[in-house]
PDB file of C-alpha atoms in Angstrom:
ATOM      1  CA  UNK A 270      54.129 138.299  99.788  1.00 41.00           C
ATOM      2  CA  UNK A 271      52.119 138.199 102.627  1.00 38.00           C
ATOM      3  CA  UNK A 272      54.344 137.865 105.752  1.00 40.00           C
ATOM      4  CA  UNK A 273      52.502 137.766 108.767  1.00 37.00           C
ATOM      5  CA  UNK A 274      51.808 134.959 111.133  1.00 35.00           C
ATOM      6  CA  UNK A 275      51.395 134.115 114.425  1.00 33.00           C
ATOM      7  CA  UNK A 276      54.547 134.030 116.807  1.00 41.00           C
ATOM      8  CA  UNK A 277      54.401 130.476 118.433  1.00 38.00           C
ATOM      9  CA  UNK A 278      57.121 128.290 120.157  1.00 40.00           C
ATOM     10  CA  UNK A 279      56.244 125.311 121.970  1.00 41.00           C
ATOM     11  CA  UNK A 280      59.453 123.623 122.957  1.00 44.00           C
ATOM     12  CA  UNK A 281      60.620 119.681 122.417  1.00 45.00           C
ATOM     13  CA  UNK A 282      61.949 117.617 124.128  1.00 47.00           C
ATOM     14  CA  UNK A 283      65.452 115.839 122.817  1.00 43.00           C
ATOM     15  CA  UNK A 284      66.647 112.677 125.693  1.00 44.00           C
ATOM     16  CA  UNK A 285      70.485 111.933 125.435  1.00 44.00           C
ATOM     17  CA  UNK A 286      71.094 108.816 123.253  1.00 38.00           C
ATOM     18  CA  UNK A 287      73.922 107.761 121.483  1.00 35.00           C
ATOM     19  CA  UNK A 288      74.297 108.512 117.851  1.00 37.00           C
ATOM     20  CA  UNK A 289      73.075 106.664 115.234  1.00 36.00           C
ATOM     21  CA  UNK A 290      75.926 107.672 112.618  1.00 38.00           C
ATOM     22  CA  UNK A 291      79.192 109.561 112.120  1.00 41.00           C
ATOM     23  CA  UNK A 292      78.106 112.751 110.614  1.00 39.00           C
ATOM     24  CA  UNK A 293      80.652 111.321 107.468  1.00 41.00           C
ATOM     25  CA  UNK A 294      78.547 108.470 106.548  1.00 46.00           C
ATOM     26  CA  UNK A 295      75.566 110.255 106.470  1.00 47.00           C
ATOM     27  CA  UNK A 296      73.220 111.838 104.074  1.00 54.00           C
ATOM     28  CA  UNK A 297      72.961 115.425 103.627  1.00 66.00           C
ATOM     29  CA  UNK A 298      71.151 118.055 101.651  1.00 79.00           C
ATOM     30  CA  UNK A 299      73.039 120.264  98.749  1.00 84.00           C
ATOM     31  CA  UNK A 300      72.525 124.262  99.061  1.00 88.00           C
ATOM     32  CA  UNK A 301      70.320 124.094  95.894  1.00 90.00           C
ATOM     33  CA  UNK A 302      67.590 120.816  97.600  1.00 88.00           C
ATOM     34  CA  UNK A 303      68.000 123.271 101.277  1.00 91.00           C
ATOM     35  CA  UNK A 304      66.517 126.123  99.218  1.00 93.00           C
ATOM     36  CA  UNK A 305      64.064 124.821  97.570  1.00 93.00           C
ATOM     37  CA  UNK A 306      62.930 123.006 100.576  1.00 93.00           C
ATOM     38  CA  UNK A 307      63.594 126.211 102.252  1.00 93.00           C
ATOM     39  CA  UNK A 308      60.800 128.422 100.026  1.00 94.00           C
ATOM     40  CA  UNK A 309      59.047 125.669 100.128  1.00 94.00           C
ATOM     41  CA  UNK A 310      58.605 125.704 103.918  1.00 92.00           C
ATOM     42  CA  UNK A 311      57.994 128.462 103.920  1.00 90.00           C
ATOM     43  CA  UNK A 312      54.390 128.035 102.124  1.00 91.00           C
ATOM     44  CA  UNK A 313      53.212 125.815 104.981  1.00 89.00           C
ATOM     45  CA  UNK A 314      50.127 126.691 106.410  1.00 85.00           C
ATOM     46  CA  UNK A 315      48.580 123.799 108.671  1.00 86.00           C
ATOM     47  CA  UNK A 316      49.394 121.057 110.153  1.00 87.00           C
ATOM     48  CA  UNK A 317      48.075 118.869 106.958  1.00 90.00           C
ATOM     49  CA  UNK A 318      50.638 120.627 104.502  1.00 92.00           C
ATOM     50  CA  UNK A 319      53.105 120.118 107.479  1.00 92.00           C
ATOM     51  CA  UNK A 320      53.548 116.297 107.297  1.00 92.00           C
ATOM     52  CA  UNK A 321      53.625 115.943 103.353  1.00 93.00           C
ATOM     53  CA  UNK A 322      56.162 118.913 103.204  1.00 94.00           C
ATOM     54  CA  UNK A 323      57.887 116.826 106.104  1.00 93.00           C
ATOM     55  CA  UNK A 324      57.308 113.322 104.334  1.00 90.00           C
ATOM     56  CA  UNK A 325      58.834 114.666 101.133  1.00 89.00           C
ATOM     57  CA  UNK A 326      61.893 116.047 103.047  1.00 90.00           C
ATOM     58  CA  UNK A 327      63.101 112.165 104.070  1.00 88.00           C
ATOM     59  CA  UNK A 328      61.620 110.212 101.301  1.00 85.00           C
ATOM     60  CA  UNK A 329      64.916 112.769  99.180  1.00 79.00           C
ATOM     61  CA  UNK A 330      67.182 112.064 102.141  1.00 77.00           C
ATOM     62  CA  UNK A 331      69.197 109.157 102.653  1.00 63.00           C
ATOM     63  CA  UNK A 332      69.443 105.909 100.721  1.00 65.00           C
ATOM     64  CA  UNK A 333      67.013 104.180 103.154  1.00 70.00           C
ATOM     65  CA  UNK A 334      64.481 106.896 103.330  1.00 74.00           C
ATOM     66  CA  UNK A 335      61.787 104.662 100.873  1.00 74.00           C
ATOM     67  CA  UNK A 336      62.220 101.530 103.862  1.00 76.00           C
ATOM     68  CA  UNK A 337      61.237 104.071 106.020  1.00 81.00           C
ATOM     69  CA  UNK A 338      57.521 104.422 104.596  1.00 77.00           C
ATOM     70  CA  UNK A 339      54.521 102.684 106.984  1.00 81.00           C
ATOM     71  CA  UNK A 340      56.597 101.287 109.604  1.00 84.00           C
ATOM     72  CA  UNK A 341      57.089 103.005 113.475  1.00 87.00           C
ATOM     73  CA  UNK A 342      60.802 103.768 112.998  1.00 87.00           C
ATOM     74  CA  UNK A 343      59.133 106.842 110.404  1.00 88.00           C
ATOM     75  CA  UNK A 344      56.595 107.974 111.674  1.00 89.00           C
ATOM     76  CA  UNK A 345      58.678 107.704 115.008  1.00 89.00           C
ATOM     77  CA  UNK A 346      60.614 109.920 112.776  1.00 90.00           C
ATOM     78  CA  UNK A 347      57.705 112.178 111.640  1.00 91.00           C
ATOM     79  CA  UNK A 348      56.314 112.617 115.049  1.00 90.00           C
ATOM     80  CA  UNK A 349      59.873 113.702 115.848  1.00 89.00           C
ATOM     81  CA  UNK A 350      60.345 116.378 112.514  1.00 90.00           C
ATOM     82  CA  UNK A 351      56.708 117.321 113.164  1.00 90.00           C
ATOM     83  CA  UNK A 352      57.602 118.460 116.643  1.00 86.00           C
ATOM     84  CA  UNK A 353      61.245 119.844 116.062  1.00 83.00           C
ATOM     85  CA  UNK A 354      59.311 122.287 113.541  1.00 85.00           C
ATOM     86  CA  UNK A 355      56.808 123.449 115.905  1.00 82.00           C
ATOM     87  CA  UNK A 356      59.710 124.918 118.134  1.00 78.00           C
ATOM     88  CA  UNK A 357      60.313 126.775 114.696  1.00 80.00           C
ATOM     89  CA  UNK A 358      56.658 127.812 113.087  1.00 78.00           C
ATOM     90  CA  UNK A 359      54.661 129.805 112.245  1.00 74.00           C
ATOM     91  CA  UNK A 360      58.342 131.864 110.018  1.00 74.00           C
ATOM     92  CA  UNK A 361      56.392 133.574 107.802  1.00 75.00           C
ATOM     93  CA  UNK A 362      55.241 137.385 108.858  1.00 74.00           C
ATOM     94  CA  UNK A 363      57.095 136.687 112.339  1.00 73.00           C
ATOM     95  CA  UNK A 364      58.008 139.960 113.977  1.00 81.00           C
ATOM     96  CA  UNK A 365      61.028 140.845 113.610  1.00 73.00           C
ATOM     97  CA  UNK A 366      62.342 140.904 116.676  1.00 80.00           C
ATOM     98  CA  UNK A 367      61.229 137.146 117.443  1.00 80.00           C
ATOM     99  CA  UNK A 368      62.500 136.407 114.358  1.00 76.00           C
ATOM    100  CA  UNK A 369      66.251 136.872 115.083  1.00 77.00           C
ATOM    101  CA  UNK A 370      65.936 135.794 118.787  1.00 81.00           C
ATOM    102  CA  UNK A 371      64.554 132.423 117.380  1.00 79.00           C
ATOM    103  CA  UNK A 372      66.677 132.044 114.824  1.00 80.00           C
ATOM    104  CA  UNK A 373      69.285 133.357 117.503  1.00 82.00           C
ATOM    105  CA  UNK A 374      68.377 131.205 120.409  1.00 83.00           C
ATOM    106  CA  UNK A 375      67.683 127.290 118.128  1.00 84.00           C
ATOM    107  CA  UNK A 376      70.261 127.928 115.569  1.00 85.00           C
ATOM    108  CA  UNK A 377      72.883 130.309 116.823  1.00 84.00           C
ATOM    109  CA  UNK A 378      71.739 132.468 113.562  1.00 83.00           C
ATOM    110  CA  UNK A 379      73.541 135.694 114.220  1.00 83.00           C
ATOM    111  CA  UNK A 380      70.283 137.727 111.062  1.00 81.00           C
ATOM    112  CA  UNK A 381      71.561 141.561 111.545  1.00 82.00           C
ATOM    113  CA  UNK A 382      71.313 143.871 108.620  1.00 85.00           C
ATOM    114  CA  UNK A 383      68.816 140.533 106.536  1.00 85.00           C
ATOM    115  CA  UNK A 384      65.823 141.967 104.986  1.00 87.00           C
ATOM    116  CA  UNK A 385      62.720 140.410 106.978  1.00 84.00           C
ATOM    117  CA  UNK A 386      62.231 138.206 104.424  1.00 87.00           C
ATOM    118  CA  UNK A 387      66.230 136.981 103.924  1.00 89.00           C
ATOM    119  CA  UNK A 388      65.107 136.216 108.433  1.00 86.00           C
ATOM    120  CA  UNK A 389      62.642 134.138 107.069  1.00 86.00           C
ATOM    121  CA  UNK A 390      64.442 132.375 104.821  1.00 91.00           C
ATOM    122  CA  UNK A 391      67.997 131.957 106.493  1.00 90.00           C
ATOM    123  CA  UNK A 392      65.396 130.316 109.935  1.00 89.00           C
ATOM    124  CA  UNK A 393      63.648 128.508 106.733  1.00 91.00           C
ATOM    125  CA  UNK A 394      66.906 126.949 105.433  1.00 92.00           C
ATOM    126  CA  UNK A 395      68.592 125.929 109.086  1.00 92.00           C
ATOM    127  CA  UNK A 396      64.851 124.234 109.546  1.00 92.00           C
ATOM    128  CA  UNK A 397      65.308 121.927 107.107  1.00 94.00           C
ATOM    129  CA  UNK A 398      69.201 120.978 107.244  1.00 93.00           C
ATOM    130  CA  UNK A 399      68.209 120.335 110.912  1.00 92.00           C
ATOM    131  CA  UNK A 400      64.986 117.904 110.206  1.00 92.00           C
ATOM    132  CA  UNK A 401      67.132 117.148 106.431  1.00 92.00           C
ATOM    133  CA  UNK A 402      69.992 115.705 108.815  1.00 91.00           C
ATOM    134  CA  UNK A 403      68.135 113.924 111.190  1.00 90.00           C
ATOM    135  CA  UNK A 404      66.006 112.279 108.701  1.00 90.00           C
ATOM    136  CA  UNK A 405      69.439 111.157 106.901  1.00 88.00           C
ATOM    137  CA  UNK A 406      70.912 109.766 109.553  1.00 87.00           C
ATOM    138  CA  UNK A 407      67.716 107.520 110.194  1.00 86.00           C
ATOM    139  CA  UNK A 408      67.141 106.503 106.753  1.00 82.00           C
ATOM    140  CA  UNK A 409      71.372 106.300 106.488  1.00 79.00           C
ATOM    141  CA  UNK A 410      71.077 103.467 109.386  1.00 77.00           C
ATOM    142  CA  UNK A 411      68.197 101.768 107.845  1.00 75.00           C
ATOM    143  CA  UNK A 412      70.363 101.391 104.892  1.00 67.00           C
ATOM    144  CA  UNK A 413      73.387 100.065 106.505  1.00 68.00           C
ATOM    145  CA  UNK A 414      70.995  97.866 108.985  1.00 64.00           C
ATOM    146  CA  UNK A 415      68.047  96.855 105.805  1.00 53.00           C
ATOM    147  CA  UNK A 416      65.748  96.757 108.522  1.00 55.00           C
ATOM    148  CA  UNK A 417      63.644  99.672 109.559  1.00 53.00           C
ATOM    149  CA  UNK A 418      61.627  98.503 111.673  1.00 52.00           C
ATOM    150  CA  UNK A 419      63.017  98.056 115.241  1.00 53.00           C
ATOM    151  CA  UNK A 420      62.041  97.346 119.101  1.00 50.00           C
ATOM    152  CA  UNK A 421      62.863 101.016 120.120  1.00 78.00           C
ATOM    153  CA  UNK A 422      62.180 103.024 117.550  1.00 80.00           C
ATOM    154  CA  UNK A 423      61.622 106.421 118.979  1.00 80.00           C
ATOM    155  CA  UNK A 424      65.491 105.382 120.213  1.00 84.00           C
ATOM    156  CA  UNK A 425      67.128 104.922 117.448  1.00 84.00           C
ATOM    157  CA  UNK A 426      65.554 109.055 116.337  1.00 86.00           C
ATOM    158  CA  UNK A 427      65.958 110.961 119.450  1.00 86.00           C
ATOM    159  CA  UNK A 428      69.625 109.469 118.719  1.00 86.00           C
ATOM    160  CA  UNK A 429      69.242 111.484 114.989  1.00 87.00           C
ATOM    161  CA  UNK A 430      68.552 114.277 117.279  1.00 87.00           C
ATOM    162  CA  UNK A 431      70.476 114.688 119.199  1.00 88.00           C
ATOM    163  CA  UNK A 432      73.104 114.303 116.990  1.00 88.00           C
ATOM    164  CA  UNK A 433      72.395 116.422 114.280  1.00 88.00           C
ATOM    165  CA  UNK A 434      70.857 119.872 117.361  1.00 86.00           C
ATOM    166  CA  UNK A 435      74.368 120.081 118.061  1.00 88.00           C
ATOM    167  CA  UNK A 436      75.681 120.715 114.656  1.00 88.00           C
ATOM    168  CA  UNK A 437      72.385 121.952 113.352  1.00 88.00           C
ATOM    169  CA  UNK A 438      70.656 123.808 115.711  1.00 86.00           C
ATOM    170  CA  UNK A 439      72.199 123.461 119.442  1.00 86.00           C
ATOM    171  CA  UNK A 440      69.674 126.155 121.604  1.00 83.00           C
ATOM    172  CA  UNK A 441      67.155 123.010 121.131  1.00 80.00           C
ATOM    173  CA  UNK A 442      69.679 121.305 123.662  1.00 78.00           C
ATOM    174  CA  UNK A 443      68.858 124.411 125.971  1.00 68.00           C
ATOM    175  CA  UNK A 444      65.778 123.154 126.481  1.00 56.00           C
ATOM    176  CA  UNK A 445      65.101 120.441 126.479  1.00 51.00           C
ATOM    177  CA  UNK A 446      64.235 120.356 130.081  1.00 27.00           C
ATOM    178  CA  UNK A 447      60.072 121.408 129.274  1.00 27.00           C
ATOM    179  CA  UNK A 448      57.793 118.844 127.423  1.00 33.00           C
ATOM    180  CA  UNK A 449      55.114 119.774 124.072  1.00 30.00           C
ATOM    181  CA  UNK A 450      52.359 119.718 126.631  1.00 36.00           C
ATOM    182  CA  UNK A 451      49.369 117.230 124.986  1.00 37.00           C
ATOM    183  CA  UNK A 452      49.832 114.027 121.876  1.00 42.00           C
ATOM    184  CA  UNK A 453      52.654 114.234 120.103  1.00 41.00           C
ATOM    185  CA  UNK A 454      51.875 116.044 116.547  1.00 42.00           C
ATOM    186  CA  UNK A 455      48.171 116.902 118.623  1.00 42.00           C
ATOM    187  CA  UNK A 456      48.570 120.790 118.758  1.00 48.00           C
ATOM    188  CA  UNK A 457      46.498 122.691 115.717  1.00 50.00           C
ATOM    189  CA  UNK A 458      46.681 125.590 113.619  1.00 46.00           C
ATOM    190  CA  UNK A 459      45.075 127.040 110.768  1.00 51.00           C
ATOM    191  CA  UNK A 460      46.043 130.339 108.454  1.00 49.00           C
ATOM    192  CA  UNK A 461      42.836 132.955 108.826  1.00 49.00           C
ATOM    193  CA  UNK A 462      43.223 135.638 106.451  1.00 45.00           C
ATOM    194  CA  UNK A 463      46.501 137.205 107.414  1.00 40.00           C
ATOM    195  CA  UNK A 464      46.510 135.303 110.697  1.00 43.00           C
ATOM    196  CA  UNK A 465      48.033 132.416 112.004  1.00 42.00           C
ATOM    197  CA  UNK A 466      45.367 131.003 114.697  1.00 46.00           C
ATOM    198  CA  UNK A 467      46.196 128.275 117.324  1.00 44.00           C
ATOM    199  CA  UNK A 468      43.460 125.808 117.971  1.00 47.00           C
ATOM    200  CA  UNK A 469      45.524 123.936 120.202  1.00 45.00           C
ATOM    201  CA  UNK A 470      48.362 123.126 121.740  1.00 41.00           C
TER     202      UNK A 470
END
């Protein structure tokens, strides 16, 4: 499988907010789902595919996921997950040292001894785990409250991001002092042959 991508690592900001739900109440993807979704994530080549992937991931997590579609809360959730993904993507074909550093910095992983393909897969799987935790937290909170609107959707999503980052991606917390430039989701990149070309961001 051809795995050559440009190393591109923007940073997201996660404001400190109280949690939405106890960890025991939050839906989590099982190991099999993480593996399947991780493999799918490695096939993402452009923002449209990333949005489609994230929408599918959200739909698979939490009893209230269906209620998020077309709501301000659902939009804020997808926007936040997109930013989190762009802190890790592209994964496929990134230099081994970049993968190692990214894994250690964001997820606290040690990938010594793994093949380049296994390193890529572990990064993708951990990103899926983090995103699934965020989406499950938000969806379950919606299921309990029976409403997906709310007057502060961004705050609800930020709280879920903080909770999930503490458990699954602690490195994102340390990068919170740097803002992602441009409009949310404005970064554009696409595959051209064996390379990823960053159009803006």
